[in-house]
Coordinates of C-alpha atoms in Angstrom, one line a residue:
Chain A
X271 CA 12.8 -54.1 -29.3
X272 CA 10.2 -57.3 -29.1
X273 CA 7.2 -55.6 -30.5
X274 CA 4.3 -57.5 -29.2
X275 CA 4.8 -60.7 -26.9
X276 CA 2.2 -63.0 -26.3
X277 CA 2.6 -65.9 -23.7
X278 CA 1.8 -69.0 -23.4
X279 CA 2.1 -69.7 -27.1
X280 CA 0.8 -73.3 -26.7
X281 CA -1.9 -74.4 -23.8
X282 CA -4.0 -77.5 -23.7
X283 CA -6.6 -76.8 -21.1
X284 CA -10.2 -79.0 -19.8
X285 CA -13.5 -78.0 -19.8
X286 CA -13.9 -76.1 -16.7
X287 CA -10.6 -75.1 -16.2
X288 CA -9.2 -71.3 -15.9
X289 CA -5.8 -69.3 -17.8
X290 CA -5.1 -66.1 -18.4
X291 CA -3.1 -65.2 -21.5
X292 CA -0.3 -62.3 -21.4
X293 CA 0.1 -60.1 -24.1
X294 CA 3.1 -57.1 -23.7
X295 CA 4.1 -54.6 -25.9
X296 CA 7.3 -52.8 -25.7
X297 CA 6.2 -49.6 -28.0
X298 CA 4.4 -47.2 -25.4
X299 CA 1.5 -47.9 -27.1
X300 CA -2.1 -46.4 -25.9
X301 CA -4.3 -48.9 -27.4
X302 CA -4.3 -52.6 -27.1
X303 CA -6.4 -55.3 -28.7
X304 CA -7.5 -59.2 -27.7
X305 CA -8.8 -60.8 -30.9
X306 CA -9.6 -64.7 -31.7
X307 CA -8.9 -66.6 -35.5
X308 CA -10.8 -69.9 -35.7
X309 CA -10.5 -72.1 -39.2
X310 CA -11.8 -70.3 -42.2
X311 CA -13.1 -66.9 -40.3
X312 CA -11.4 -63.3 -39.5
X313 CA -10.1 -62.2 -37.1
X314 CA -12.8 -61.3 -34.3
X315 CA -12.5 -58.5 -31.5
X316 CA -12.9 -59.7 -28.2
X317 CA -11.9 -56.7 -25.7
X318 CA -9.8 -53.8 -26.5
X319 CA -8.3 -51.1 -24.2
X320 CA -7.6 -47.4 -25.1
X321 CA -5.1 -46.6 -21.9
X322 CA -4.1 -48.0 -18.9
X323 CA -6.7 -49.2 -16.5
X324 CA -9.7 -49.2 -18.9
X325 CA -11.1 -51.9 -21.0
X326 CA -14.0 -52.6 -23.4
X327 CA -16.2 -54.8 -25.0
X328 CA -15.6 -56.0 -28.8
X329 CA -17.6 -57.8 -30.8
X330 CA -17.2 -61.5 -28.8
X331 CA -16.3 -60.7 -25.6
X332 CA -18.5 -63.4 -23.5
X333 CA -16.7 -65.4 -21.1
X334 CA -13.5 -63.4 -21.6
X335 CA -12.2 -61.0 -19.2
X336 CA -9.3 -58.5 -19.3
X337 CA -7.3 -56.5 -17.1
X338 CA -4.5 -53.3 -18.2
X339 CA -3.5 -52.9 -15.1
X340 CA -0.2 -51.7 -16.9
X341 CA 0.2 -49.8 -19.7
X342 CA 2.5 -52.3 -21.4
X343 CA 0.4 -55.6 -20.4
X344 CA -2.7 -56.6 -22.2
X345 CA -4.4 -60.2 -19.6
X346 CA -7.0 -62.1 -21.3
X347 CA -8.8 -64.4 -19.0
X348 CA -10.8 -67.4 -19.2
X349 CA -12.7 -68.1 -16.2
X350 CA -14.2 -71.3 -16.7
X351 CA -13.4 -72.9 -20.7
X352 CA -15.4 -74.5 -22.9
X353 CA -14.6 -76.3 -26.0
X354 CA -16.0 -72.9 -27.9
X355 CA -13.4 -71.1 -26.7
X356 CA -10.2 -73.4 -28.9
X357 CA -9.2 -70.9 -31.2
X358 CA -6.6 -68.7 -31.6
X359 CA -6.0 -65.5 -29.9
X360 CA -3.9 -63.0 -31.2
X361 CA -2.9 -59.5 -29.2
X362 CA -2.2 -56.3 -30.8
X363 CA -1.3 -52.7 -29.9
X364 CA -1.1 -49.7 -31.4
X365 CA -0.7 -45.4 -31.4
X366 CA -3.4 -43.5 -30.2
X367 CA -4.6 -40.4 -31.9
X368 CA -2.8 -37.0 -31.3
X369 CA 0.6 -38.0 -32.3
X370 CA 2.6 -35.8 -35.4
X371 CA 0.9 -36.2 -38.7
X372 CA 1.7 -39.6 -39.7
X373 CA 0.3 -42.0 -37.9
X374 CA -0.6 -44.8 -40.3
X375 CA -3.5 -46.3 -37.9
X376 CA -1.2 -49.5 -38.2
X377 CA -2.0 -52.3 -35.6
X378 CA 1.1 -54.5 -34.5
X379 CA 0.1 -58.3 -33.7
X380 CA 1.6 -60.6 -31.7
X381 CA 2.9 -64.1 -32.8
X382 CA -0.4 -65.7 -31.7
X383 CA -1.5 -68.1 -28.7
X384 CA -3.3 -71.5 -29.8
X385 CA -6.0 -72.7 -26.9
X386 CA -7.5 -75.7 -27.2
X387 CA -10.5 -77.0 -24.7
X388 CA -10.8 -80.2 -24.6
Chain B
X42 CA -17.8 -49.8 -41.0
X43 CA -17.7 -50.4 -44.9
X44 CA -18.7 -53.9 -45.7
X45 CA -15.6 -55.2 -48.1
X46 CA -15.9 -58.2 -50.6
X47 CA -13.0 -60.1 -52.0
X48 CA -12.4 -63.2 -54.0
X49 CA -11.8 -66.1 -51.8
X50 CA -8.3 -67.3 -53.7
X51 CA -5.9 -65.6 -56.1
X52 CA -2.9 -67.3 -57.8
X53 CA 0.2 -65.2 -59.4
X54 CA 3.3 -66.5 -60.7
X55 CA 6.8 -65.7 -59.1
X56 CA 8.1 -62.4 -60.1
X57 CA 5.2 -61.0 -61.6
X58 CA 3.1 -58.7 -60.4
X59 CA -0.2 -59.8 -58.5
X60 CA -3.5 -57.3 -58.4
X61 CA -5.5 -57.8 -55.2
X62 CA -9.2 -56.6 -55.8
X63 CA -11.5 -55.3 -52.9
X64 CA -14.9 -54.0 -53.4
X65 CA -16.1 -51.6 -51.1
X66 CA -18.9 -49.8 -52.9
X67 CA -20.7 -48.1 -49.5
X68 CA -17.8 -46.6 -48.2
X69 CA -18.0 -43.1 -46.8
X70 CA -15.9 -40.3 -46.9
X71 CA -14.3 -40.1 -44.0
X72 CA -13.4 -44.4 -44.3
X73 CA -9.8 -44.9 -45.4
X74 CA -9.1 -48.7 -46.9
X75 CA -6.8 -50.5 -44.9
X76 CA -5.0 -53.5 -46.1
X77 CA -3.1 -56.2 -44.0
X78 CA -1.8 -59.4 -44.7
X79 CA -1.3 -62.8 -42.7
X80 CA 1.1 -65.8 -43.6
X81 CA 0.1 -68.7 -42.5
X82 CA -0.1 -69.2 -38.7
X83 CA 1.4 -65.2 -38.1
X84 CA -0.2 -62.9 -36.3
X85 CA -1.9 -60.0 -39.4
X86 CA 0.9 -57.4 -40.9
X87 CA -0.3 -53.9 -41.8
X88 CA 0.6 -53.2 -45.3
X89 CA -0.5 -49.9 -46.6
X90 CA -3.3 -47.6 -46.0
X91 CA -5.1 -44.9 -48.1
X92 CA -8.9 -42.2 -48.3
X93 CA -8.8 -41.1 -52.0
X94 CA -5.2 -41.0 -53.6
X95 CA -2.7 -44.1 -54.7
X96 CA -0.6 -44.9 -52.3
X97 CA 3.0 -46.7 -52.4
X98 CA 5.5 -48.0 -50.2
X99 CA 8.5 -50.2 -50.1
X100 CA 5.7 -53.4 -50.0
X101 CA 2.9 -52.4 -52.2
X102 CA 1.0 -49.9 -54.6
X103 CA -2.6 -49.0 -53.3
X104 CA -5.0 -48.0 -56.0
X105 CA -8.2 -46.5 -55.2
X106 CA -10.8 -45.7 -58.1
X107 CA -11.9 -42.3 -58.5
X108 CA -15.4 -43.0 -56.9
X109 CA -13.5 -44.8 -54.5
X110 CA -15.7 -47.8 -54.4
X111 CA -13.2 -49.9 -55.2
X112 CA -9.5 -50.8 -54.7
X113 CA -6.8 -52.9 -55.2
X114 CA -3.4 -53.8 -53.7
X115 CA -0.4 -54.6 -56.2
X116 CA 2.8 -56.5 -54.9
X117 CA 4.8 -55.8 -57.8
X118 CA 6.9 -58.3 -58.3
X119 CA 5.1 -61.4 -56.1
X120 CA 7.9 -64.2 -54.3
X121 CA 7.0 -67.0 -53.0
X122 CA 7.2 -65.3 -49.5
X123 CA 3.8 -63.4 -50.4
X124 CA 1.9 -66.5 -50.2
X125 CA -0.6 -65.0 -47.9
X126 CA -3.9 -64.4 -46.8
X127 CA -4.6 -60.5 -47.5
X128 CA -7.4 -58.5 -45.8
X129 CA -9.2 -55.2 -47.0
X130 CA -10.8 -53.3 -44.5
X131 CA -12.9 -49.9 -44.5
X132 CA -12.4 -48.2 -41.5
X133 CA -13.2 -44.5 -40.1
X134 CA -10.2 -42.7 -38.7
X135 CA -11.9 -40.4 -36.9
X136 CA -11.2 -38.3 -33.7
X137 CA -12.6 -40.9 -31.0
X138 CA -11.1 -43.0 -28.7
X139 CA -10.7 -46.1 -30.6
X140 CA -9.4 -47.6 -33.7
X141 CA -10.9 -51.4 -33.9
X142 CA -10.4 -52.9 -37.3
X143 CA -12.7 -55.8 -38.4
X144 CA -11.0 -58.5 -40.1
X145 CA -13.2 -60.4 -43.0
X146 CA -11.9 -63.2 -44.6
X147 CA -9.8 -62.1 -46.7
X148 CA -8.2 -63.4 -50.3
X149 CA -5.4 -66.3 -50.1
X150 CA -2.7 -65.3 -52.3
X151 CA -1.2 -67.9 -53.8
X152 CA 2.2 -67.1 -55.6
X153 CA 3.9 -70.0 -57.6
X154 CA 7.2 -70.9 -58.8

């Protein structure tokens, strides 16, 4: 049992240039989350998906796009970088309501991928 | 969401017990307090969650005042290991389709030998 694996977990890229990150998740979770971490901030919500095949909008989601085309994979993409976009990104997943009493609301992160533009 | 406000830094000596203060005096109540942690360079760890009574597990002790306007996490006996940025967050669990948590910046933990 991984957890939450995020790839690549180092990338160098140039102004201009596209990646997607990969986050998967091994737990049959419902819900998974892109957020970025740059120096001396929080954590910041960029898109988030509640199932398979549906995304949304966080609080920084501009010039990121996602895909969950399977419910286990979470893609982040960066269609053209900028230097803006060096940060951190981590990935998370977790249950979605309507399981047995219990649930503890608990997010699982990933490891985390560093991006830098240059 | 419940705005939260934490010191910046905390220091606690090895093996004693460290007391992690969030202030979260417009929470509603239907907003549980949610507290995670991050070592350096990790992706965030959920550590304990509560609405109105204490809470404890096999990490930590969650103490939420009876107005519930305030809170705070105890590691009871701090290693070095809990060296740590830890995050208090207010969040709604409510029925709806999604369960976003906003991350602030937290209080670095600081436990020394």
């Amino acid at each position: 049992n991984a957890g939450v694996t995020q790839t690549p977990k180092f990338r160098v890229l140039k102004t201009g240039q596209s990646m997607t990150l990969l986050c998967a998740q091994d737990m049959n979770h419902e819900y998974m989350y892109w957020y970025r971490q740059d120096p001396g901030m929080g954590l910041r919500l960029i898109h988030y998906s509640v199932g398979e095949g549906t995304t949304a909008k966080g609080e920084v989601p501009d010039g990121y796009n996602v895909s969950r085309l399977k419910k286990q994979n979470f893609l982040l993409g960066l269609e053209s970088a900028a230097p803006s976009q060096t940060s951190v990104y981590f990935c998370a997943s977790s249950y979605s309501i309507g399981l047995a009493g219990g649930w503890t609301g608990e997010l699982f992160f990933g490891e985390g991928s560093r991006l830098t533009v240059l | 969401d419940a705005k939260t406000t934490q010191p910046t830094s905390m220091d606690c000596a090895e093996g004693r017990a460290a007391n992690l203060p969030c202030n979260h005096s417009t929470i509603s109540g239907n907003e549980y307090v949610y507290w995670y942690r991050q070592i350096h360079s990790q992706g965030p760890q959920y550590i304990i969650h509560g609405l109105k009574n204490n809470e404890t597990n096999e990490m930590a002790s969650l103490i939420i005042t009876e107005d519930r306007k305030s809170s705070t996490l105890i590691l009871p006996h701090a290693t070095l290991r809990d060296t740590a940025v830890y995050y208090c967050i207010v969040r709604v669990w409510s029925g709806g389709s999604n369960y976003k948590l906003t991350f602030g910046k937290g209080t670095l933990l600081t436990v020394n030998p």
